[in-house]
Short mmCIF file of C-alpha atoms in Angstrom, two decimals:
data_model
loop_
_atom_site.label_atom_id
_atom_site.label_comp_id
_atom_site.label_asym_id
_atom_site.label_seq_id
_atom_site.Cartn_x
_atom_site.Cartn_y
_atom_site.Cartn_z
CA MET A 1 -64.16 -36.43 -80.57
CA LYS A 2 -62.82 -33.03 -79.52
CA THR A 3 -59.50 -32.73 -77.74
CA ILE A 4 -58.94 -30.76 -74.55
CA ARG A 5 -57.44 -27.87 -76.48
CA GLU A 6 -60.49 -27.66 -78.72
CA LEU A 7 -62.74 -27.55 -75.68
CA ILE A 8 -60.84 -24.76 -73.93
CA GLU A 9 -63.22 -22.12 -75.21
CA THR A 10 -66.11 -23.73 -73.31
CA LEU A 11 -64.73 -22.35 -70.06
CA GLU A 12 -66.56 -19.34 -68.71
CA THR A 13 -64.48 -16.22 -68.06
CA ILE A 14 -64.18 -14.57 -64.68
CA ASN A 15 -66.65 -11.69 -64.69
CA ASP A 16 -65.17 -9.75 -61.79
CA PRO A 17 -64.62 -6.22 -63.19
CA ILE A 18 -61.93 -5.42 -60.59
CA ILE A 19 -59.58 -8.18 -61.77
CA LEU A 20 -56.11 -6.75 -62.69
CA ASN A 21 -56.97 -16.19 -51.22
CA GLU A 22 -59.13 -24.77 -40.73
CA ALA A 23 -62.78 -28.76 -38.80
CA LYS A 24 -59.06 -28.68 -39.72
CA GLY A 25 -56.27 -26.29 -39.00
CA HIS A 26 -56.42 -24.74 -42.41
CA LEU A 27 -59.11 -22.70 -44.14
CA ASP A 28 -59.81 -23.17 -47.83
CA HIS A 29 -60.99 -20.68 -50.42
CA PRO A 30 -64.51 -21.84 -51.38
CA GLU A 31 -63.64 -21.91 -55.08
CA ASP A 32 -60.68 -24.24 -54.41
CA ALA A 33 -63.03 -26.81 -52.86
CA ILE A 34 -63.57 -28.52 -56.23
CA PHE A 35 -59.85 -29.32 -56.44
CA ILE A 36 -59.49 -30.29 -52.79
CA GLY A 37 -62.52 -32.47 -52.20
CA GLY A 38 -64.28 -32.87 -55.52
CA SER A 39 -67.97 -32.35 -56.21
CA SER A 40 -69.28 -32.90 -52.68
CA TYR A 41 -66.88 -30.36 -51.18
CA ALA A 42 -67.70 -27.90 -53.97
CA GLN A 43 -71.37 -28.14 -53.02
CA THR A 44 -70.37 -27.61 -49.39
CA ALA A 45 -68.58 -24.42 -50.45
CA ILE A 46 -71.63 -23.17 -52.34
CA ASN A 47 -73.79 -23.85 -49.29
CA ALA A 48 -71.26 -22.01 -47.10
CA ILE A 49 -71.47 -18.89 -49.26
CA VAL A 50 -75.27 -18.94 -49.12
CA SER A 51 -75.25 -19.55 -45.35
CA THR A 52 -72.82 -16.66 -44.86
CA VAL A 53 -75.20 -14.31 -46.64
CA GLN A 54 -78.18 -15.62 -44.70
CA ASN A 55 -76.34 -15.47 -41.35
CA PRO A 56 -73.98 -12.46 -41.55
CA ASN A 57 -73.47 -12.51 -37.77
CA THR A 58 -71.26 -15.59 -38.29
CA VAL A 59 -68.63 -13.59 -40.21
CA THR A 60 -65.30 -12.89 -38.52
CA ILE A 61 -62.32 -10.85 -39.66
CA LYS A 62 -59.34 -12.81 -40.92
CA TRP A 63 -56.54 -10.90 -39.19
CA ASP A 64 -53.28 -10.72 -41.12
CA GLY A 65 -51.01 -11.66 -38.23
CA TYR A 66 -47.59 -13.30 -38.25
CA PRO A 67 -46.41 -15.70 -37.07
CA ALA A 68 -49.17 -18.07 -36.02
CA ILE A 69 -48.67 -19.60 -32.57
CA ILE A 70 -50.47 -22.15 -30.42
CA PHE A 71 -50.45 -21.76 -26.66
CA GLY A 72 -52.11 -23.52 -23.76
CA ARG A 73 -52.04 -26.61 -21.60
CA GLY A 74 -52.16 -30.29 -22.47
CA PRO A 75 -53.33 -33.18 -20.28
CA ASN A 76 -50.30 -32.75 -18.00
CA GLY A 77 -51.37 -29.19 -17.15
CA LYS A 78 -48.07 -27.63 -18.22
CA PHE A 79 -48.22 -24.39 -20.20
CA ALA A 80 -46.50 -24.44 -23.61
CA ILE A 81 -46.18 -22.29 -26.71
CA MET A 82 -45.43 -23.74 -30.13
CA ASP A 83 -46.10 -23.41 -33.83
CA LYS A 84 -48.39 -25.66 -35.87
CA HIS A 85 -45.61 -28.05 -36.90
CA MET A 86 -44.40 -28.46 -33.34
CA PHE A 87 -47.94 -29.16 -32.16
CA ASN A 88 -48.55 -31.78 -34.82
CA LYS A 89 -45.48 -33.72 -33.72
CA GLY A 90 -47.42 -34.65 -30.62
CA GLU A 91 -46.72 -35.07 -26.96
CA GLY A 92 -43.11 -35.78 -26.10
CA ALA A 93 -41.89 -34.14 -29.30
CA GLY A 94 -42.86 -30.63 -30.37
CA ARG A 95 -45.25 -29.93 -27.50
CA ILE A 96 -42.56 -29.91 -24.85
CA ALA A 97 -41.75 -26.18 -25.22
CA TYR A 98 -42.67 -25.43 -21.62
CA SER A 99 -40.44 -22.35 -21.44
CA PRO A 100 -38.76 -19.88 -23.81
CA GLU A 101 -35.51 -21.74 -23.24
CA LEU A 102 -37.02 -25.10 -24.27
CA PHE A 103 -38.56 -23.49 -27.36
CA GLN A 104 -35.15 -22.14 -28.34
CA LYS A 105 -33.53 -25.50 -27.59
CA TYR A 106 -36.02 -27.17 -29.94
CA ASP A 107 -35.01 -24.80 -32.75
CA LEU A 108 -31.30 -25.17 -32.12
CA ALA A 109 -31.60 -28.97 -32.28
CA ARG A 110 -32.96 -28.73 -35.82
CA GLY A 111 -30.55 -26.01 -36.93
CA VAL A 112 -33.12 -23.21 -37.23
CA ASP A 113 -32.47 -19.63 -36.16
CA ARG A 114 -35.65 -17.89 -35.00
CA SER A 115 -33.92 -15.56 -32.58
CA GLY A 116 -36.39 -12.75 -33.26
CA LEU A 117 -39.30 -14.99 -32.33
CA HIS A 118 -37.43 -16.29 -29.28
CA GLN A 119 -37.11 -12.72 -28.01
CA ILE A 120 -40.83 -12.07 -28.53
CA LEU A 121 -41.79 -15.28 -26.76
CA SER A 122 -39.65 -14.30 -23.79
CA GLN A 123 -41.69 -11.09 -23.55
CA ILE A 124 -45.13 -12.68 -23.78
CA TRP A 125 -44.65 -16.08 -22.11
CA ALA A 126 -45.53 -15.06 -18.56
CA GLY A 127 -48.56 -13.05 -19.69
CA LEU A 128 -50.01 -15.81 -21.86
CA SER A 129 -49.38 -18.34 -19.11
CA LYS A 130 -51.40 -16.15 -16.75
CA GLU A 131 -54.19 -15.82 -19.32
CA ASP A 132 -54.57 -19.52 -19.92
CA GLN A 133 -55.48 -21.30 -16.72
CA GLY A 134 -57.69 -24.03 -18.18
CA ALA A 135 -56.89 -27.10 -20.23
CA GLY A 136 -56.68 -26.86 -23.99
CA TYR A 137 -54.88 -24.77 -26.56
CA TYR A 138 -55.59 -21.52 -28.39
CA TRP A 139 -54.42 -20.84 -31.92
CA GLY A 140 -53.82 -17.26 -32.97
CA ASP A 141 -51.72 -14.81 -34.95
CA LEU A 142 -49.27 -12.30 -33.54
CA LEU A 143 -50.39 -8.77 -34.49
CA PHE A 144 -47.76 -6.65 -32.77
CA SER A 145 -44.85 -7.35 -30.42
CA GLN A 146 -44.06 -4.01 -28.84
CA PRO A 147 -46.23 -1.34 -27.19
CA LEU A 148 -48.22 0.63 -29.77
CA GLN A 149 -47.85 4.40 -30.01
CA GLU A 150 -50.97 6.51 -30.47
CA LYS A 151 -50.97 9.09 -33.27
CA ASN A 152 -53.99 11.16 -34.25
CA GLY A 153 -56.26 8.82 -32.32
CA LEU A 154 -54.98 5.69 -34.06
CA TYR A 155 -52.70 2.74 -33.48
CA THR A 156 -50.87 1.69 -36.66
CA PHE A 157 -49.08 -1.64 -37.11
CA ARG A 158 -48.20 -4.30 -39.67
CA ALA A 159 -47.49 -7.87 -38.60
CA ASN A 160 -46.94 -9.52 -41.96
CA PRO A 161 -44.17 -7.78 -43.97
CA ASN A 162 -46.01 -8.59 -47.20
CA GLY A 163 -49.50 -7.96 -45.93
CA ILE A 164 -51.99 -5.53 -44.43
CA THR A 165 -51.19 -2.30 -42.59
CA TYR A 166 -53.77 -1.81 -39.84
CA THR A 167 -55.09 1.26 -38.12
CA VAL A 168 -57.20 0.86 -34.98
CA GLU A 169 -59.09 3.70 -33.32
CA THR A 170 -57.61 4.03 -29.83
CA ASN A 171 -60.97 4.83 -28.20
CA SER A 172 -62.66 1.76 -29.73
CA GLU A 173 -63.26 -1.46 -27.83
CA ILE A 174 -60.38 -3.19 -29.61
CA GLY A 175 -58.17 -0.11 -29.28
CA LYS A 176 -58.67 -0.14 -25.53
CA LEU A 177 -57.66 -3.81 -25.42
CA MET A 178 -54.38 -2.89 -27.14
CA ALA A 179 -53.49 0.03 -24.88
CA ASN A 180 -50.26 -0.38 -22.90
CA LYS A 181 -49.78 -4.00 -24.00
CA VAL A 182 -46.39 -5.47 -24.93
CA ALA A 183 -47.95 -7.56 -27.68
CA GLY A 184 -51.27 -8.52 -29.26
CA ILE A 185 -52.54 -11.88 -30.48
CA ALA A 186 -55.71 -12.43 -32.52
CA VAL A 187 -57.10 -15.83 -31.48
CA HIS A 188 -59.36 -17.72 -33.84
CA GLN A 189 -59.41 -21.43 -32.93
CA TYR A 190 -59.49 -23.71 -29.91
CA ILE A 191 -57.88 -27.17 -29.71
CA LYS A 192 -58.82 -29.62 -26.98
CA PRO A 193 -55.96 -30.68 -24.66
CA ASP A 194 -55.75 -34.28 -25.92
CA ALA A 195 -56.10 -33.45 -29.64
CA GLY A 196 -53.93 -35.49 -31.97
CA SER A 197 -53.27 -32.64 -34.39
CA THR A 198 -54.47 -29.22 -35.52
CA ASP A 199 -57.01 -31.03 -37.71
CA GLU A 200 -59.16 -31.10 -34.56
CA ALA A 201 -59.16 -27.32 -34.13
CA THR A 202 -62.58 -25.69 -33.80
CA THR A 203 -63.56 -22.09 -34.42
CA LEU A 204 -64.00 -19.63 -31.58
CA ASN A 205 -66.69 -17.84 -33.63
CA GLY A 206 -65.09 -14.48 -33.07
CA THR A 207 -64.74 -14.82 -29.28
CA ILE A 208 -61.64 -15.28 -27.13
CA GLY A 209 -62.95 -18.45 -25.52
CA GLN A 210 -62.14 -18.80 -21.82
CA LEU A 211 -59.26 -16.31 -21.94
CA LYS A 212 -59.57 -13.31 -19.61
CA ASN A 213 -57.56 -10.50 -21.24
CA SER A 214 -56.03 -9.68 -17.89
CA SER A 215 -52.29 -9.76 -18.68
CA ASN A 216 -49.76 -7.61 -20.53
CA VAL A 217 -50.68 -9.35 -23.81
CA ALA A 218 -53.80 -8.18 -25.65
CA ILE A 219 -56.06 -11.05 -26.70
CA ILE A 220 -57.91 -9.78 -29.75
CA PRO A 221 -61.25 -11.26 -30.88
CA SER A 222 -62.08 -11.54 -34.58
CA LYS A 223 -65.80 -10.81 -34.45
CA MET A 224 -67.05 -8.56 -37.22
CA PRO A 225 -70.47 -7.09 -36.39
CA ILE A 226 -72.58 -6.84 -39.56
CA GLN A 227 -75.21 -4.11 -39.42
CA SER A 228 -76.55 -4.67 -42.92
CA LYS A 229 -77.94 -7.55 -44.93
CA LEU A 230 -75.77 -9.34 -47.47
CA LYS A 231 -76.90 -10.53 -50.88
CA TYR A 232 -75.84 -13.19 -53.35
CA SER A 233 -76.81 -13.86 -56.96
CA GLU A 234 -79.45 -16.58 -57.13
CA ALA A 235 -78.66 -16.99 -60.83
CA GLN A 236 -74.95 -17.47 -60.11
CA LYS A 237 -75.73 -19.93 -57.32
CA ASN A 238 -77.95 -21.93 -59.66
CA LYS A 239 -75.25 -21.88 -62.32
CA ALA A 240 -72.63 -23.18 -59.88
CA GLU A 241 -74.91 -25.96 -58.68
CA GLN A 242 -75.88 -26.87 -62.23
CA LEU A 243 -72.20 -27.21 -63.15
CA VAL A 244 -71.54 -29.37 -60.08
CA ASN A 245 -74.43 -31.62 -61.08
CA GLN A 246 -73.32 -31.73 -64.70
CA TYR A 247 -69.61 -32.29 -64.22
CA GLY A 248 -69.32 -33.56 -60.65
CA ASN A 249 -68.89 -37.24 -61.42
CA ALA A 250 -66.39 -36.48 -64.17
CA VAL A 251 -64.38 -34.23 -61.84
CA ASP A 252 -64.36 -36.89 -59.15
CA GLN A 253 -62.97 -39.38 -61.67
CA LEU A 254 -60.32 -36.87 -62.72
CA LEU A 255 -59.13 -36.54 -59.13
CA VAL A 256 -58.55 -40.30 -58.81
CA ALA A 257 -54.88 -40.45 -59.75
CA PRO A 258 -53.54 -43.36 -61.82
CA ALA A 259 -51.21 -45.78 -60.02
CA GLY A 260 -47.94 -44.09 -59.20
CA CYS A 261 -49.21 -40.57 -59.95
CA LYS A 262 -50.79 -39.57 -56.65
CA SER A 263 -47.87 -37.41 -55.57
CA PHE A 264 -48.19 -35.44 -58.82
CA LEU A 265 -51.93 -35.33 -59.40
CA ASN A 266 -53.27 -33.89 -56.16
CA SER A 267 -54.95 -30.71 -55.02
CA ASN A 268 -51.60 -28.93 -54.64
CA LEU A 269 -51.06 -29.15 -58.40
CA PHE A 270 -54.26 -27.20 -58.99
CA THR A 271 -54.01 -24.73 -56.12
CA SER A 272 -50.35 -23.98 -56.93
CA PHE A 273 -51.46 -23.20 -60.46
CA ILE A 274 -54.18 -20.86 -59.17
CA ASN A 275 -51.58 -19.07 -57.05
CA GLN A 276 -49.45 -18.65 -60.16
CA LYS A 277 -52.41 -17.03 -61.91
CA VAL A 278 -52.87 -14.77 -58.89
CA ARG A 279 -49.25 -13.64 -59.24
CA GLN A 280 -49.84 -12.99 -62.93
CA GLY A 281 -52.84 -10.85 -62.05
CA ASN A 282 -55.55 -12.55 -64.08
CA PHE A 283 -57.63 -15.70 -64.34
CA ASN A 284 -57.75 -15.81 -68.14
CA ASN A 285 -57.19 -19.02 -70.13
CA LEU A 286 -57.35 -21.23 -67.06
CA LEU A 287 -57.41 -24.60 -68.79
CA LYS A 288 -54.84 -23.77 -71.45
CA ASP A 289 -52.45 -22.28 -68.92
CA PHE A 290 -53.00 -25.18 -66.51
CA MET A 291 -51.96 -27.68 -69.16
CA ALA A 292 -48.77 -25.71 -69.78
CA PHE A 293 -48.16 -25.43 -66.02
CA ALA A 294 -48.64 -29.16 -65.43
CA ASN A 295 -46.50 -30.03 -68.45
CA SER A 296 -43.65 -27.91 -67.08
CA LYS A 297 -43.35 -29.99 -63.91
CA GLN A 298 -40.37 -32.29 -63.53
CA ILE A 299 -41.78 -35.80 -63.39
CA THR A 300 -40.65 -39.26 -64.43
CA ASP A 301 -41.28 -40.48 -67.97
CA ASN A 302 -43.67 -43.09 -66.57
CA VAL A 303 -45.81 -40.49 -64.78
CA ARG A 304 -45.72 -38.18 -67.80
CA ALA A 305 -46.95 -40.97 -70.05
CA LYS A 306 -49.79 -41.84 -67.68
CA ILE A 307 -50.89 -38.24 -67.30
CA PHE A 308 -50.32 -36.80 -70.77
CA GLY A 309 -50.35 -39.93 -72.94
CA TYR A 310 -47.72 -41.26 -75.31
CA THR A 311 -47.22 -42.67 -78.80
CA ASP A 312 -47.04 -46.45 -78.99
CA PRO A 313 -43.67 -47.27 -80.63
CA ASN A 314 -45.12 -50.30 -82.40
CA THR A 315 -48.41 -49.01 -83.73
CA LYS A 316 -47.40 -45.33 -83.85
CA LYS A 317 -50.81 -44.53 -82.41
CA LYS A 318 -51.41 -42.03 -79.64
CA VAL A 319 -52.34 -43.65 -76.34
CA PRO A 320 -54.43 -41.14 -74.34
CA GLY A 321 -53.30 -40.14 -70.86
CA HIS A 322 -55.31 -39.43 -67.75
CA PHE A 323 -56.05 -35.82 -68.68
CA GLU A 324 -57.32 -36.77 -72.13
CA ILE A 325 -59.41 -39.64 -70.81
CA ASN A 326 -60.91 -37.33 -68.18
CA LYS A 327 -61.09 -34.18 -70.27
CA GLN A 328 -64.71 -33.48 -69.31
CA GLY A 329 -63.69 -33.61 -65.66
CA LEU A 330 -60.80 -31.25 -66.28
CA ILE A 331 -62.98 -28.80 -68.13
CA GLY A 332 -65.72 -29.11 -65.53
CA ALA A 333 -63.32 -28.54 -62.63
CA PHE A 334 -62.28 -25.13 -63.94
CA MET A 335 -65.83 -24.20 -64.89
CA ILE A 336 -66.98 -25.03 -61.34
CA TRP A 337 -64.01 -23.16 -59.86
CA SER A 338 -64.89 -20.07 -61.90
CA SER A 339 -68.58 -20.22 -61.04
CA ILE A 340 -67.93 -20.46 -57.29
CA TYR A 341 -65.40 -17.63 -57.50
CA ASN A 342 -67.99 -15.48 -59.25
CA LEU A 343 -70.53 -16.35 -56.56
CA LYS A 344 -68.10 -15.49 -53.77
CA MET A 345 -66.57 -12.22 -54.95
CA PRO A 346 -69.67 -9.99 -54.73
CA VAL A 347 -70.03 -11.15 -51.11
CA VAL A 348 -66.38 -10.25 -50.42
CA LYS A 349 -66.93 -6.79 -51.90
CA GLN A 350 -69.99 -6.24 -49.72
CA LEU A 351 -67.98 -7.25 -46.65
CA ASP A 352 -65.15 -4.90 -47.67
CA LYS A 353 -67.65 -2.07 -47.97
CA LEU A 354 -69.15 -2.81 -44.57
CA SER A 355 -65.72 -3.08 -42.94
CA LYS A 356 -64.93 0.51 -43.92
CA SER A 357 -67.06 1.68 -41.02
CA SER A 358 -65.17 -0.56 -38.59
CA PRO A 359 -62.70 0.94 -36.08
CA VAL A 360 -60.23 -1.59 -37.50
CA LYS A 361 -59.14 -0.64 -41.01
CA GLY A 362 -56.65 -2.36 -43.28
CA TYR A 363 -54.67 -1.06 -46.23
CA LEU A 364 -52.69 -2.62 -49.06
CA GLU A 365 -49.38 -1.13 -50.18
CA ASP A 366 -51.14 0.88 -52.90
CA GLY A 367 -53.43 2.46 -50.32
CA THR A 368 -56.49 0.34 -51.11
CA GLN A 369 -58.64 -0.02 -48.00
CA THR A 370 -59.50 -3.66 -47.39
CA GLN A 371 -59.07 -6.54 -44.98
CA GLU A 372 -57.02 -9.68 -45.51
CA GLY A 373 -60.36 -11.42 -45.74
CA TYR A 374 -63.19 -12.86 -43.72
CA VAL A 375 -64.04 -16.25 -42.24
CA ALA A 376 -67.42 -17.95 -42.12
CA HIS A 377 -68.71 -21.51 -42.15
CA GLY A 378 -65.25 -23.07 -42.41
CA PHE A 379 -64.04 -21.08 -45.43
CA LYS A 380 -62.00 -17.92 -45.97
CA PHE A 381 -63.50 -15.17 -48.12
CA VAL A 382 -60.53 -13.39 -49.67
CA ASP A 383 -60.05 -11.11 -52.68
CA ARG A 384 -57.22 -13.07 -54.26
CA MET A 385 -56.31 -10.22 -56.58
CA GLY A 386 -55.99 -7.92 -53.57
CA PHE A 387 -54.35 -9.19 -50.40
CA SER A 388 -53.41 -12.61 -51.79
CA ARG A 389 -51.59 -11.18 -54.78
CA GLN A 390 -49.64 -8.65 -52.71
CA ASN A 391 -48.67 -11.36 -50.22
CA LEU A 392 -47.58 -13.86 -52.88
CA LEU A 393 -45.58 -11.30 -54.85
CA GLY A 394 -43.85 -10.15 -51.69
CA ARG A 395 -42.55 -13.59 -50.76
#
């Protein structure tokens, strides 16, 4: 029987010629679905890509804002602003930031200095409170925190120090929303007032919900009007589905961690590895490099033996570990990941091309015109060798 190393060559290569990124509060890359939720979630991701192509009006821009904030009113009717972690601590804990002073007090109590954010919140608190008169919370990203200056018919700003530089045509609909505002927030999700956590967030589908855009803070929608049809490769879709059918059960078995190994063998192990490959600038030798990556982790001898196997001291025979026992699942997981990536990327490139006619344009540090990405059907469509790589390398 072949070993994992001998089967490495069965992995397909990434065929992207350009190669040199929330029903919960977090959006996944469709290709990562196989690591996060196994075969069923991978099929969901494939369906999402197809549905995005068939319904391009569902696509929204993924603004590259920073930081992310949640604002609104809970069951008690009091207005509050917080971050995701504060919100998830629940009522009576993180959601009690009913004023800039209470937000700052929360940070001081945990020994965190976010004085720059405190100053921004002081500027926008009254405006956002005026905007949000109903119950419930809005989740968005801060795009700018001082009045924008027009130059040559454009507003230019960059919220994320490692991310996208935006230009917005001042005479466009969005440009007019930004005029004479002290700050701008791109909202993307709504959370009901009695929600237990951000896992209950729902998309705004590119709208600004019940907000009025009547204060000194610009509320920016994320709708991306698509004037052209999108396409996907039927052959690549069939290949991805065939691989899910062929390897799905084996992958699902792989993702069931042995006793005591759950904290090691989880989706973060795989997605952290993918991010490492993004930093390296290529997706070559995925399985071989993953084995080296996993082997480099600091784990107990007991976990290492269960995952990678060991030699019995009495019989001197090799006892296979979880990866060897589930080698078909390991191989299949990366084959499925690659096939979904190859299905997604042509769609991302079409969206990038269409976005070039938008009044909102984004640029990487090397001048490449792009967006951070796009959102549709619960997934984020991102060129991971574009924005994602720049962002990761800049951290």
